[in-house]
Every structure is written in structure tokens, then in C-alpha cells.
Coordinates of C-alpha atoms in Angstrom, one line a residue:
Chain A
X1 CA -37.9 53.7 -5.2
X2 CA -35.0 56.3 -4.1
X3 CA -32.0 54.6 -3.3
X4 CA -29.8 55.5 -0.6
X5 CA -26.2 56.8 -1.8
X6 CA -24.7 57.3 1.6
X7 CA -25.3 55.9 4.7
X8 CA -23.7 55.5 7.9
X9 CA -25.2 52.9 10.9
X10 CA -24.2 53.4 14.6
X11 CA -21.1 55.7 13.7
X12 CA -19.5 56.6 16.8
X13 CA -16.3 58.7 17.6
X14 CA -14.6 58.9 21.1
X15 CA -11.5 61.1 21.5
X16 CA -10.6 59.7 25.3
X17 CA -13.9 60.2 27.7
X18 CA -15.2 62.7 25.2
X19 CA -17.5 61.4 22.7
X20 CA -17.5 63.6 19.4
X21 CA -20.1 61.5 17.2
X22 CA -22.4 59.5 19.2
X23 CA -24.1 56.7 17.4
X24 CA -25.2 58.7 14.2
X25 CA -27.4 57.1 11.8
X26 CA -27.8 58.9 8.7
X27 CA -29.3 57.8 5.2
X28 CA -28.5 60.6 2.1
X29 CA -31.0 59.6 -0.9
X30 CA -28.8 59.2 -4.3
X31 CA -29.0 62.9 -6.5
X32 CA -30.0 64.8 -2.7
X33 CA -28.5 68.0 -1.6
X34 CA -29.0 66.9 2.2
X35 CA -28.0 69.1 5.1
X36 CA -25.6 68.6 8.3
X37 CA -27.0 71.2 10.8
X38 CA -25.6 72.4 14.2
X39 CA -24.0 74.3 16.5
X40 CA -20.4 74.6 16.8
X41 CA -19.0 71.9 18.7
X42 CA -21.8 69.5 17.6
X43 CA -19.9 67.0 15.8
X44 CA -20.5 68.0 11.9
X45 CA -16.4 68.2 11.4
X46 CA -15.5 64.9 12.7
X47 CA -18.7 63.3 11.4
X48 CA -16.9 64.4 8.0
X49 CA -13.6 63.5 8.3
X50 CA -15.1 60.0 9.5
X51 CA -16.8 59.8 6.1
X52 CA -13.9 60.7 4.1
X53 CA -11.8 57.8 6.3
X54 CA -9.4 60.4 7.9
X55 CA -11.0 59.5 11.0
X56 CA -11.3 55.8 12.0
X57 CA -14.7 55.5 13.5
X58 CA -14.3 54.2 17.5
X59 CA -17.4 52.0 16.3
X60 CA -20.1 52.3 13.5
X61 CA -20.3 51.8 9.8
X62 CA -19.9 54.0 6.7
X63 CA -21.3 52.6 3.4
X64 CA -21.6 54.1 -0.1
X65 CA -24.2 52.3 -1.8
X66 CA -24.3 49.2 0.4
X67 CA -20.3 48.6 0.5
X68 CA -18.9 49.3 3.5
X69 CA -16.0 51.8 3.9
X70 CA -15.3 51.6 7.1
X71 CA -11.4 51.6 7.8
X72 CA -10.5 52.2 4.5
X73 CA -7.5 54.8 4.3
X74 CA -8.8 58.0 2.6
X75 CA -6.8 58.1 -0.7
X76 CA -9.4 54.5 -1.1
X77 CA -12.5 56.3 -0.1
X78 CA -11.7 59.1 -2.4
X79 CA -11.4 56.7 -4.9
X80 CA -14.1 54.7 -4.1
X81 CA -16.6 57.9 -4.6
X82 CA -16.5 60.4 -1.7
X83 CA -15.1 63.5 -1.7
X84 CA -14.8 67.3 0.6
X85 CA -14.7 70.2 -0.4
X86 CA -13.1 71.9 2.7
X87 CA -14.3 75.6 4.5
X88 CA -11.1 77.1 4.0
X89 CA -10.0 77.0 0.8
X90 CA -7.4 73.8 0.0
X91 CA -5.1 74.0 -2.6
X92 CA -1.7 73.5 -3.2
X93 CA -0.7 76.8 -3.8
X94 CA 2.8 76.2 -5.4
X95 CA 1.4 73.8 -8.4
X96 CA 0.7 75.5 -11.4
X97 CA -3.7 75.0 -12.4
X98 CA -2.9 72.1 -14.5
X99 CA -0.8 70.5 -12.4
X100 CA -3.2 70.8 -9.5
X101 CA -5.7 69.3 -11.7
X102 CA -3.6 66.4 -13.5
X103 CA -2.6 65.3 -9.9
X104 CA -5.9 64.6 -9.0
X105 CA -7.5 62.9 -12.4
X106 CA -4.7 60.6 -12.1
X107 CA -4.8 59.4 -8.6
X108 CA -8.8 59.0 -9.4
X109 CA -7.6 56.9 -11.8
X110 CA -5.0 54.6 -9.6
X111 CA -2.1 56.6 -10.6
X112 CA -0.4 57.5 -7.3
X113 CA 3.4 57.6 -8.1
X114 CA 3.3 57.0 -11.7
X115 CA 5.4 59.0 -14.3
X116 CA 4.3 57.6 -17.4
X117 CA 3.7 60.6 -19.8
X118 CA 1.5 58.5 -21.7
X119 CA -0.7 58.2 -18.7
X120 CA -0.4 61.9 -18.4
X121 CA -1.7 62.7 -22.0
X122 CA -4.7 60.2 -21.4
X123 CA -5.8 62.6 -18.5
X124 CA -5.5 65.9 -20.8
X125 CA -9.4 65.8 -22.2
X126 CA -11.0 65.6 -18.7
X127 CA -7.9 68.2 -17.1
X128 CA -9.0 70.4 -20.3
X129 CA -13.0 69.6 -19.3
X130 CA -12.6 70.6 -16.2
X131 CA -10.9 73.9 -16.7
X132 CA -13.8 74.8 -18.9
X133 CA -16.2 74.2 -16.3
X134 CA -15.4 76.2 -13.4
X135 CA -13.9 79.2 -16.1
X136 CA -10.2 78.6 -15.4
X137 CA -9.0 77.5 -18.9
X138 CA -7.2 80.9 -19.9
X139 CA -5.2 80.3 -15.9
X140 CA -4.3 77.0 -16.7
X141 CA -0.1 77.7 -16.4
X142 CA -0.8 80.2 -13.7
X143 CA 0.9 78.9 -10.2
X144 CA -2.5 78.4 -7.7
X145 CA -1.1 80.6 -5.0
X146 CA -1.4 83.4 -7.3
X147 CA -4.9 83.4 -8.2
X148 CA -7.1 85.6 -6.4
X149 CA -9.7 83.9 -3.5
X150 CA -12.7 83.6 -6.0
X151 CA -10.5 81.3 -8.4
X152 CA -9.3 79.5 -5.5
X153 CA -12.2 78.7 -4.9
X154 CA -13.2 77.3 -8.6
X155 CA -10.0 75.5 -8.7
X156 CA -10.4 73.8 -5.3
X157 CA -14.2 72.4 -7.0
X158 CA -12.5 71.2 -9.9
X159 CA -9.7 69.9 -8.2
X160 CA -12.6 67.7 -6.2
X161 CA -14.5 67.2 -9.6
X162 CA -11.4 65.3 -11.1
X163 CA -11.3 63.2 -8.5
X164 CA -14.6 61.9 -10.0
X165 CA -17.2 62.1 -7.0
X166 CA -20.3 60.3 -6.5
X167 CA -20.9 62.3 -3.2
X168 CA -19.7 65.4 -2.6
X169 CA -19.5 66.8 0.7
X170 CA -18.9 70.3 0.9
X171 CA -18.3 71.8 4.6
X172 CA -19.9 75.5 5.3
X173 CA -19.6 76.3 1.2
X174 CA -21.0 79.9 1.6
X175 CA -18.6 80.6 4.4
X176 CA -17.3 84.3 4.6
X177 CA -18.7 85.0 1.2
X178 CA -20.9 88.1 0.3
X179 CA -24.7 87.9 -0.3
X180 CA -23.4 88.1 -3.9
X181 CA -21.0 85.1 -3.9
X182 CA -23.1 83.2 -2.1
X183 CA -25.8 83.1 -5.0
X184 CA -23.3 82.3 -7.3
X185 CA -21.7 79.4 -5.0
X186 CA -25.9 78.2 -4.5
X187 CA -26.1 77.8 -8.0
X188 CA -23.1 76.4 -8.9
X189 CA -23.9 73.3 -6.5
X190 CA -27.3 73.2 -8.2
X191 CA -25.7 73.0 -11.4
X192 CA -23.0 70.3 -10.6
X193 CA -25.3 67.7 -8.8
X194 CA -27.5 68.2 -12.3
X195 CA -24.4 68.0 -14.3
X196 CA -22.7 65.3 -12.9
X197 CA -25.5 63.3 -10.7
X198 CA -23.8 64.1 -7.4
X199 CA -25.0 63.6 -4.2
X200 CA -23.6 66.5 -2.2
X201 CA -23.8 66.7 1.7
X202 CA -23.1 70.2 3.1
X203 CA -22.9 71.6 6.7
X204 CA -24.0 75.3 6.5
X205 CA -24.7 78.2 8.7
X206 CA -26.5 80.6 6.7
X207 CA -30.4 79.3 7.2
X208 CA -31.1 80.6 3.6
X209 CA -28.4 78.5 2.2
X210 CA -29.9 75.3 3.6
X211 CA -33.6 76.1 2.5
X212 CA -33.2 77.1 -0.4
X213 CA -30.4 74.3 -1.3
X214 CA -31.8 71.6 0.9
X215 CA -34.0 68.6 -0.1
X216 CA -33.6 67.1 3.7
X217 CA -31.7 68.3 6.9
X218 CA -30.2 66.2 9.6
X219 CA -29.4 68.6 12.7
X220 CA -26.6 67.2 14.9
X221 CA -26.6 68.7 19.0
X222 CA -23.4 67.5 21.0
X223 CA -22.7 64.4 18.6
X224 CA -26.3 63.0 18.8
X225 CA -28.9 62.8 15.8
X226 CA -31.6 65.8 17.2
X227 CA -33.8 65.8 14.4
X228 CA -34.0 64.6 10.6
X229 CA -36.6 65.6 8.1
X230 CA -38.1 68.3 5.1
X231 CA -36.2 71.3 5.5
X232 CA -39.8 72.6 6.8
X233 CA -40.2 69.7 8.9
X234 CA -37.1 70.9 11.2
X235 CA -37.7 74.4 11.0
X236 CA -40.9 73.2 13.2
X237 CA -39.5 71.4 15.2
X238 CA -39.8 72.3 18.5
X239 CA -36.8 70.9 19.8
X240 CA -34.3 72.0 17.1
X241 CA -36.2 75.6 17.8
X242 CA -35.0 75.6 21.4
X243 CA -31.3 74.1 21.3
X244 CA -29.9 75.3 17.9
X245 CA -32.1 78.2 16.9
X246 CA -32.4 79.2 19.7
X247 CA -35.8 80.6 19.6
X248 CA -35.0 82.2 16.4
X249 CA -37.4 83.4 13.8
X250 CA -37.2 81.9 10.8
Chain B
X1 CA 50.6 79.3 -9.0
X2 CA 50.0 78.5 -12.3
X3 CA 47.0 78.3 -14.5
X4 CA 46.9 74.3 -14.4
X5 CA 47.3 74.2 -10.9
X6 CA 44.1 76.3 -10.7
X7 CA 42.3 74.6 -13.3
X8 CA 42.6 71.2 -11.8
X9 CA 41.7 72.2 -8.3
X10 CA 38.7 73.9 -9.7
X11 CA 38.0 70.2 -12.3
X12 CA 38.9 68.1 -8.8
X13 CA 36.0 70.3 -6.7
X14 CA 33.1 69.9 -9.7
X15 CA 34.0 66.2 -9.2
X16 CA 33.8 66.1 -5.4
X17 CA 30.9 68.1 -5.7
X18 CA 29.2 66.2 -8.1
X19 CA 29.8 63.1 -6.0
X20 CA 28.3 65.4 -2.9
X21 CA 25.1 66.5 -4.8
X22 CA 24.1 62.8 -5.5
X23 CA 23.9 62.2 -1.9
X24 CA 22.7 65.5 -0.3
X25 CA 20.0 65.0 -3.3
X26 CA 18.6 62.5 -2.0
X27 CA 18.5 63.1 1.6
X28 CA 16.9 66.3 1.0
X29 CA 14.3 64.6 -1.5
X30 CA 13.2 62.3 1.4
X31 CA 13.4 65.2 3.9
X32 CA 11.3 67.1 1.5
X33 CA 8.7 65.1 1.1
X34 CA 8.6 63.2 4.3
X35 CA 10.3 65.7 7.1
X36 CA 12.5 63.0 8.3
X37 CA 16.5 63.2 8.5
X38 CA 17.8 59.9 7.2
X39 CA 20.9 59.1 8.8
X40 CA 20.6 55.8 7.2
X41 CA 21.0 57.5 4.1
X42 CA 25.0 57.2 4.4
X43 CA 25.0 53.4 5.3
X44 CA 23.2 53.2 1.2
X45 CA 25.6 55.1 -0.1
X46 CA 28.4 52.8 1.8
X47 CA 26.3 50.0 0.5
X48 CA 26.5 50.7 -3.1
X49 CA 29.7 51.3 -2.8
X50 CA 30.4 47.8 -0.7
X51 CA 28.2 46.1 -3.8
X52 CA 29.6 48.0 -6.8
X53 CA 33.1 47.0 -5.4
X54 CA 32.5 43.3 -4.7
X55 CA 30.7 42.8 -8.6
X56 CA 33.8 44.4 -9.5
X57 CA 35.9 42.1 -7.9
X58 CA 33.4 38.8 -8.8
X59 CA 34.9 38.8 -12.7
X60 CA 38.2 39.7 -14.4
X61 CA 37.2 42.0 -17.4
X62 CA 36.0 45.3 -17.7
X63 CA 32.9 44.7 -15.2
X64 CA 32.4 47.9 -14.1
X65 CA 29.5 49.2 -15.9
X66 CA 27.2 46.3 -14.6
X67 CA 28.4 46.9 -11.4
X68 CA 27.5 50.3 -11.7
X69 CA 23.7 49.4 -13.2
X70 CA 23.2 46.6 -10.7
X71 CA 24.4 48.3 -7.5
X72 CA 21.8 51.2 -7.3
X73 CA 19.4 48.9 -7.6
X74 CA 20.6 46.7 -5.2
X75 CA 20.9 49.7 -3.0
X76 CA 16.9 50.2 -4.0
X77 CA 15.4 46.8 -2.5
X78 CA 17.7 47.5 0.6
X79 CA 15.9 51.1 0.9
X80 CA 12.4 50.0 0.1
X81 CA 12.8 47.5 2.4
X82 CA 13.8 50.0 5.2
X83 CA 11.1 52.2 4.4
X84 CA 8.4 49.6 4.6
X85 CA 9.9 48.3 7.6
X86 CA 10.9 50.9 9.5
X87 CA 11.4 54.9 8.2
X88 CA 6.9 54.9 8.0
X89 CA 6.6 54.1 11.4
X90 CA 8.6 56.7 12.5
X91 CA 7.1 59.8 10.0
X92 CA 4.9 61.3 12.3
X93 CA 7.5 60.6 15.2
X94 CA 9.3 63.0 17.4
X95 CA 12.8 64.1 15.1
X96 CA 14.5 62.7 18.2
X97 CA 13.0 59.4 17.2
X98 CA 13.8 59.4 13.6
X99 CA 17.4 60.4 13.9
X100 CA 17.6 57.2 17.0
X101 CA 15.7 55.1 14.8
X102 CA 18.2 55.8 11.8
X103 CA 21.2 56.3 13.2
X104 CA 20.0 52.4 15.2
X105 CA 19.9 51.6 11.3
X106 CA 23.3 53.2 10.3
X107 CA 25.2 51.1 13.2
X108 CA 23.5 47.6 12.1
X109 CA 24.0 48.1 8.4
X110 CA 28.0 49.2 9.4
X111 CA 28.0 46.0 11.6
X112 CA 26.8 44.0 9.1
X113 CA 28.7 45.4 6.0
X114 CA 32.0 44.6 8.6
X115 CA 30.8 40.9 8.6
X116 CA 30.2 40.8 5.2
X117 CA 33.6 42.6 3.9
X118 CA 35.7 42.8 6.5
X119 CA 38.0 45.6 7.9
X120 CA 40.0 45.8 4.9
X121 CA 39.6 48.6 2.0
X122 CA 38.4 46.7 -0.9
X123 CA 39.9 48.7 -4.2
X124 CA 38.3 49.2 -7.8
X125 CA 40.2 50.5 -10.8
X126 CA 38.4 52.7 -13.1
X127 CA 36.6 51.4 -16.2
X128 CA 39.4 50.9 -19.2
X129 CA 37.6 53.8 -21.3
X130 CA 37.9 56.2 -18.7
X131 CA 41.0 55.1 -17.2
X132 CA 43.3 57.3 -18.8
X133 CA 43.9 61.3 -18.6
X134 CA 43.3 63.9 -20.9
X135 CA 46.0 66.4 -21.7
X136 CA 44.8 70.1 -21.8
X137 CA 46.5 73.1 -23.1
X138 CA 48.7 73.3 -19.8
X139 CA 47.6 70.3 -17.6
X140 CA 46.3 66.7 -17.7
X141 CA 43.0 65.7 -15.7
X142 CA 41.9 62.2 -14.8
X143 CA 39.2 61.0 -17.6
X144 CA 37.3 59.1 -14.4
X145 CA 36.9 62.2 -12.5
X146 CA 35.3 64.2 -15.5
X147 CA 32.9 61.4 -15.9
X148 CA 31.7 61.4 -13.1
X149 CA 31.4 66.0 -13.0
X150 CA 28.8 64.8 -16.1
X151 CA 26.9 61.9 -14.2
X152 CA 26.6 64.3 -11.6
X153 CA 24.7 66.7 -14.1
X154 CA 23.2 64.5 -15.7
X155 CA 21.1 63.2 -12.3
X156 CA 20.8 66.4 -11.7
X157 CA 18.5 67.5 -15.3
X158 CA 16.7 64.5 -14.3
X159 CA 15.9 65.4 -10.5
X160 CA 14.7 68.9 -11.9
X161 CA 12.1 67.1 -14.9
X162 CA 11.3 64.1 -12.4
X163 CA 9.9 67.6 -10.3
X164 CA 9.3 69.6 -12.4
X165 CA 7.6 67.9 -15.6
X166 CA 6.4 64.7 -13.8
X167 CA 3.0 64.0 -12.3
X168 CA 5.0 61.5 -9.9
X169 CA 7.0 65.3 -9.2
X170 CA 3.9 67.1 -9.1
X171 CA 2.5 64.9 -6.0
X172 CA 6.0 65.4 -4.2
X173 CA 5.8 69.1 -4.5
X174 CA 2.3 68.6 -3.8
X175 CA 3.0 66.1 -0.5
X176 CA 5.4 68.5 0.6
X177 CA 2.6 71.4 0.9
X178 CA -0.2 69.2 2.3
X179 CA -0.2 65.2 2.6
X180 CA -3.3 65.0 4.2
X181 CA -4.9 66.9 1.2
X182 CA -3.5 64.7 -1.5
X183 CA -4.7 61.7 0.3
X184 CA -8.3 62.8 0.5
X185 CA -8.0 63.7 -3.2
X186 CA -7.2 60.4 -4.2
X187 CA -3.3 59.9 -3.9
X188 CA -2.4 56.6 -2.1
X189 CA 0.4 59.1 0.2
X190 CA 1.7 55.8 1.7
X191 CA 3.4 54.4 -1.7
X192 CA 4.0 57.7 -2.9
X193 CA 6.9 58.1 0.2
X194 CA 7.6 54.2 -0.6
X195 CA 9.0 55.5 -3.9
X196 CA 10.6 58.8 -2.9
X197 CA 12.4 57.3 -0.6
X198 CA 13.9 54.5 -3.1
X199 CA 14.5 57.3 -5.5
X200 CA 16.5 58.4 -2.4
X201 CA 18.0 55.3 -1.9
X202 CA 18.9 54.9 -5.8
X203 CA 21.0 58.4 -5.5
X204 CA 22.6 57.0 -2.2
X205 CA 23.5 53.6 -4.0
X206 CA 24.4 55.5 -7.7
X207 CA 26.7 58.1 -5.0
X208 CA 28.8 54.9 -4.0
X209 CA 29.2 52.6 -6.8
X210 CA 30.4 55.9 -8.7
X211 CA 33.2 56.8 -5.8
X212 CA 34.6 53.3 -5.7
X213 CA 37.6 54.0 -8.5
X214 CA 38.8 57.0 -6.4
X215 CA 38.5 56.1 -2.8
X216 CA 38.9 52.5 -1.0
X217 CA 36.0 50.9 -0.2
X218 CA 35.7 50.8 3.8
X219 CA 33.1 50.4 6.6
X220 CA 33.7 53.9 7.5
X221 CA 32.6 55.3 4.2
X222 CA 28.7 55.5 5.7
X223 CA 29.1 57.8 8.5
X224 CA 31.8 60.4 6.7
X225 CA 29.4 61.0 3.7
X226 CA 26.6 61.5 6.1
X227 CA 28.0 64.4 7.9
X228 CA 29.4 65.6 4.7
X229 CA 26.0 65.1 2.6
X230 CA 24.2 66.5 5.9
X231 CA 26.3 69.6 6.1
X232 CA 25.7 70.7 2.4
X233 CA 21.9 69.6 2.4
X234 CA 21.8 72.6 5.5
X235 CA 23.9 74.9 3.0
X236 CA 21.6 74.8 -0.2
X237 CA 18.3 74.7 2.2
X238 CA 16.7 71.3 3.6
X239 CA 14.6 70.1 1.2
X240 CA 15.7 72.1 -2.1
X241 CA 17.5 70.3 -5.2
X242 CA 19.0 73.1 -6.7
X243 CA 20.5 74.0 -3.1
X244 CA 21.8 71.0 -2.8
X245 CA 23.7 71.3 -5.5
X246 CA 24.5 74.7 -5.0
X247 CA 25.9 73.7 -1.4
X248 CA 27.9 70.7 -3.1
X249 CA 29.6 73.3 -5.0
X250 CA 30.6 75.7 -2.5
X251 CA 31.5 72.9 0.2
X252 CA 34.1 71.2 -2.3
X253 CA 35.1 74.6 -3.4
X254 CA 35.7 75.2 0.4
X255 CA 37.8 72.1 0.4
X256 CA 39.5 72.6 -2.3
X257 CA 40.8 76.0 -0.7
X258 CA 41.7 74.8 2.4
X259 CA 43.8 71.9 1.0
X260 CA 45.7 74.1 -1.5
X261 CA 46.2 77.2 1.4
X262 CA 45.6 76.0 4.7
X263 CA 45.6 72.2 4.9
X264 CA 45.7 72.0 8.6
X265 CA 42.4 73.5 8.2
X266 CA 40.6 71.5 5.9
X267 CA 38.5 68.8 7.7
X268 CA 37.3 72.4 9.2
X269 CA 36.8 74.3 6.4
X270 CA 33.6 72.5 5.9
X271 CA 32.2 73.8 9.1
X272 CA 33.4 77.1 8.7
X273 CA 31.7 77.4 5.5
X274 CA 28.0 75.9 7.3
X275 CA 28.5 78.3 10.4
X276 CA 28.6 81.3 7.7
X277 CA 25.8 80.4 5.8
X278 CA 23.3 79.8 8.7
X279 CA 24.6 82.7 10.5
X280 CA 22.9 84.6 7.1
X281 CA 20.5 82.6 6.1
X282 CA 19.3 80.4 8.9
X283 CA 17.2 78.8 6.0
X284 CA 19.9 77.8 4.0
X285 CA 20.5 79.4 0.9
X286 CA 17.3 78.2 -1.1
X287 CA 15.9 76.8 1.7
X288 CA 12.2 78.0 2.9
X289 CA 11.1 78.9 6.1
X290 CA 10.1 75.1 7.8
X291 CA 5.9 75.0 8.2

């Protein structure tokens, strides 16, 4: 039997009379790549940052594998397992690599104002593992702001990876990127959720992103839950057709 | 003038200045990392002074170097407990708030520090090692005040490794950039500004217990540093160490040129030098353009 890495049951976010996330239930299987669909406007960002606890949900749950994370602050939730990869790329541009990366093993690892050297050595293997796997070893002293977009990019993964996911959620990966980079960003998601038995949860525009990526779509129209299936499953649905596709051919 | 004359005015600024940088340091630490003005931050600095003075005065003997351990710490409960109590309430605040809210703080810890000690300068002689001058070439310069040039160095080597070598360093710089990032990557942001600010504090409190052999120990200390520690934080750039200490040096510099030259000038002289520098670099000197 699959079980269900992350789950959320009746989430709901008002902002005043406007209702952003409107009682959402969603269930991602453990080791899926699963899809958040939608037209602008229809709730994927907030339904994020209610995930990641920067939002507070107005009502609803969030659970990772059956323990409820509602209300936790996010530097806990990231901790606890889930972490974004944002759209534009997130870094802190005046660390050096290294630094970027240490920072975030050792708050994975409870470390939030600590000093301790010793600590600091402890984290060096998995800093050093990390550099390897995204191809930034030989950049490691190099100050973040410097590097150029496609190494931002890599360092903003690892940066994510050190904070030892269980899900990853990645919002509109392939965002701006060529035909080209977008293969190479496809793959690279493919290879980490093999790697590292991730879950990942991606919103995404491009239609060949999702199918190809995709083991299950959820498509989200003004907040609401419009459709969930197969990535063929949606495609045929009529309903997702006429409000998000928009008649398109696909 | 001659070259001693010289020689100690220059010897007297390092030591003003080094007693400036410990303060301005840490008011622009916490305004670095948190983006709030701490007026509060002169009532520490009064507090470890108030604290430093009254171990002091607790014991005969030469009881100045616990006094000048245990104050800063002292000084470090009083600011964690402000922070916890009030200064993360007011973060995300209108700066019209935070400077009420401190500046509320600064005029209750003065109040209470005027119950406590009473109107009356408390006084604190030097420690017996350093309580003598040494004779140069062509002048003599108080031991106490050299001492307290190297302290000022010395905190400051440690500010730059605490930020520079330091994962706890790397967060601030990181905070600084983007908070809301480092939280979502795992860094509880929350205690992190808990213990900036009571590295603050500990500057603040180390700042007061070190002036207490050259200046009497008054309720009035709190709000004269401020301004003082204020005006220099501008100079070197909000936020920025080194231009904190680089604004230290110039403002005692300034002072020291106005008392020797003009001296109806010199409570002015620190303005003066403030107007100039903003009037060039609006910035401060190593400050950055504010986000």
C-alpha cells in the first residue's frame, strides 16, 4: 500500500472577505512528483506558503505523514521535513557557497545561533556532499551574488537539499528557462526524488513539464480543488478543458 | 604645541573612541539584523556602568575585574529580558513605534536606576595594575586609558570573526539579506535576534563597566551615550561594524579638536562632523543603501 507523505484536510485561507484557499483537500503519495495546476490567481502560492507554515491557515490541517503541522512556525516545518524551492531564485547573495550551505545543514540539524566550530566541522562531509551534487565544489569560496543565474540556481537546490527534505516543493521550477534548461532542470528533479526519496510537489506552467514530470495533478480554479487525477485523467477532463485550458489542445 | 601635547590628544581620542565603538557596535549589530533603533541601548550601557560601580563599591580590595566580568552579563539577562518582553513585538512595527517603545524603555530603566542609586555620582578608581601612568619619551599617559584603546580592539577582532568566521555570523549576515528565507530553510529567526540582541546588550553593559574609572557614574550617563553612540553609528553607516568604528574614530578625533582649538565649540563639533558626512554620503561612510 502507498502511503500518503503529505496531506492537507479542509485547508482554508481568508485574507478579509476574500478567500484565497478554500477548503483544499489534497493527499501527495510518498516518492510522487505530484502537480499543483492553475491559473494565476488560483491559490497555488498561498496554498504553498500555508504548507511551509508561513501562512497560518484561517482553518484546515497540514500533516506530514500523519503529524500535524498546522501552526508550527516555519524554521519547525522546515525542520520537521518540508521544504520550497522558490520561482525566483533565493539566495543570499553576500554569503560565500559554503557559507550559504553550512547555514542551512546546521539549522537542519537544530543549530540556529550556535558558534561552536566543532559543530561546524561535523557539518563539513554533507556541505562537501552537497557541493558535489549540484557541480559547485570548485565555487565553494566564491560569494553567491557572483555566480552566474544557472549556478544560482544549483546553489539555491543544494541550499534546500541541506536542509534535509522529505518533500520538496518546488514553485514553477522551469520558469523563464530555455527549452534547453528546462530538460536539464526535468531531469535533475527526476534524479533527486531517486536519489534522495523525495516527494516533490511542483506548480508549473509549461504543460510538458507537468506530463512528462507528473505522476498525479491536482488543478486549483479560484482557491477550490477543480479536478485531481492521472496526468491523462485531467487533460480529459472536461471541466479543467474549459476554465484553465481554455479549450486548448493538448 | 608640542609633540606630547599632540601625542596625548591623539592617545585620549583612541580611548574615547574605543569606549564609543563598543556602544555604536552594538546598536548597529541589532539595527543590522533586526532594523530597529534601540534607544534602550544607552540605558544598558548606563546599567553596566550603575552595576560595575556598585560591585566595586560592595568589597574593599582590588574588585574591579569581577565587576568588570559580572556586569556585562548582568547587563545580558536585563537585555534578553527586554527583547523577549518587548523589542520582538515591535520588529515589524512602524520605526515611530520602536523609537516610542524604547525610548518608554530608556525613561523607566533611568527612573528606576534613580531609585536604586540615587542622584549622586557613584566613583570607581581604576584597577591597582592599571592605575598608574606610563612615561614616554616626552609625555606620560594614564595606564587605564590605554587599556581600555586595547579592549576596544580587542571586541573589535572578535565582532569581525563572530561575522565573519562564525556560522552564528553567517545567519546574521544572512538575516540581514532575507529573514523570511532563513526561516523557511530551517533557522529558528526568533532566537537568533534573541541572541543578537544580548550580544548587543553585552557590548552596551562591557561599554559601561569599562568607563566607570574615568567618568562618575550618574543617571544621566544613558541618554548622553545614546546620542553620542547614535551619531557615530549614522557616521560609519547603520548597520556596519567596521563603520562603526571608523565613525568612533573620527567623532573623538572631532572632539578632541574642538576641545584643544575651539572649546566653545565642542559639544557641536560632533554634529558638525554628522551634517558633513551625510551631506556626502547619505549612507554613511560604509553604510549601504537601506532595502
Amino acid at each position: 500500500m502507498v502511503t500518503v507523505a503529505l496531506e492537507t484536510e479542509s485547508l482554508t485561507k481568508r485574507f478579509g472577505a476574500f478567500t484565497a484557499v478554500d477548503e483544499v483537500y489534497l493527499q501527495v503519495d510518498e516518492g510522487a512528483i505530484h502537480a499543483i495546476i492553475g491559473p494565476n490567481g488560483a491559490g497555488k502560492s498561498t496554498l504553498f506558503k500555508l504548507l511551509t507554515g508561513v501562512h497560518v491557515p484561517t482553518s484546515g490541517l497540514v500533516k506530514l505523514r500523519g503529524r500535524d503541522l498546522t501552526g508550527l512556525p516555519p524554521h519547525a516545518v522546515a525542520r520537521a521535513g518540508i521544504v520550497q524551492v522558490f520561482q525566483t531564485t533565493s539566495i543570499f547573495t553576500r554569503l560565500s557557497v559554503e557559507e550559504s550551505l553550512a547555514t542551512a545543514v546546521l539549522a537542519a540539524a537544530g543549530h540556529s545561533a550556535s558558534m561552536s566550530a566543532r559543530r561546524r566541522r561535523r557539518a563539513q562531509p554533507q556541505v562537501d556532499e552537497l557541493l558535489e551534487a549540484v557541480g559547485l565544489t570548485a565555487a565553494r569560496a566564491a560569494i553567491s551574488g557572483t555566480l552566474s543565474h544557472g549556478d544560482q540556481r544549483a546553489l539555491e537546490i543544494a541550499v534546500a537539499l541541506g536542509a534535509t527534505p522529505s518533500v520538496l516543493l518546488l514553485d514553477e521550477p522551469t520558469a523563464g528557462m530555455s527549452p534547453f534548461e528546462t530538460e536539464r532542470m526535468t531531469e535533475l528533479v527526476r534524479r533527486l526524488r531517486h536519489e534522495r526519496s523525495l516527494t516533490v510537489v511542483l506548480s508549473e506552467h509549461d504543460m510538458d513539464v507537468i506530463f512528462g514530470l507528473s505522476d498525479r495533478v491536482t488543478v486549483l480554479h479560484r482557491g477550490k480543488v477543480l479536478a485531481e487525477g492521472s496526468p491523462a485523467e485531467v487533460a480529459a477532463d472536461d471541466e479543467v478543458v474549459s476554465v484553465y485550458l481554455g479549450g486548448e489542445q493538448i | 604645541m608640542s609633540w606630547g601635547v599632540v601625542a596625548v590628544a591623539l592617545l585620549t581620542s583612541l580611548s574615547t573612541a574605543a569606549s564609543l565603538f563598543m556602544v555604536a557596535a552594538g546598536l548597529t549589530l541589532i539595527f543590522g539584523a533586526m532594523r530597529v533603533i534601540n534607544l534602550a541601548h544607552g540605558s544598558l550601557y548606563m546599567y553596566g556602568a550603575f552595576i560595575a560601580a556598585t560591585i566595586v563599591g560592595s568589597a574593599t580590595g582590588d574588585t574591579f575585574w569581577y565587576a568588570l566580568a559580572l556586569a556585562p552579563l548582568a547587563v545580558v539577562v536585563l537585555g534578553t529580558l527586554l527583547e523577549v518582553g518587548l523589542m520582538r513585538r515591535v520588529y515589524r512595527a512602524d520605526h515611530l513605534v520602536q523609537l516610542l517603545a524604547t525610548y518608554g524603555v530608556l525613561l523607566i530603566l533611568g527612573d528606576l536606576a534613580l531609585q536604586f542609586w540615587g542622584a549622586s555620582p557613584l566613583s570607581v578608581s581604576s584597577p591597582r595594575v592599571l592605575s598608574g601612568s606610563l612615561a614616554f619619551q616626552h609625555f606620560t599617559f594614564p595606564a587605564y586609558e590605554l587599556f581600555l584603546t586595547g579592549t576596544g580592539v580587542l571586541v573589535g577582532l572578535a565582532l569581525w570573526f563572530l561575522l565573519a568566521r562564525t556560522s552564528l555570523g553567517w545567519k546574521v549576515r544572512a538575516s540581514v539579506e532575507d529573514a523570511e528565507l532563513l526561516a523557511v530553510r530551517g533557522t529558528n529567526v526568533k532566537l537568533l535576534y534573541t541572541v543578537v540582541f544580548a550580544i548587543g546588550a553585552f557590548l552596551a553593559g562591557l561599554g559601561g563597566a569599562l568607563i566607570t574609572p574615568l567618568q562618575g557614574v550618574d543617571t544621566g550617563l544613558g541618554s548622553s551615550i545614546i546620542v553620542a553612540a547614535f551619531v557615530v553609528a549614522v557616521i560609519g553607516g547603520l548597520g556596519s561594524i567596521a563603520g562603526a568604528a571608523l565613525g568612533a574614530g573620527i567623532i573623538a578625533v572631532f572632539q578632541m579638536a574642538g576641545a584643544l582649538w575651539l572649546p566653545a565649540w565642542e559639544p557641536t563639533s560632533l554634529y558638525v562632523a554628522m551634517i558633513v558626512v551625510l551631506a556626502i554620503k547619505p549612507w554613511g561612510l560604509l553604510g549601504v543603501r537601506d532595502r
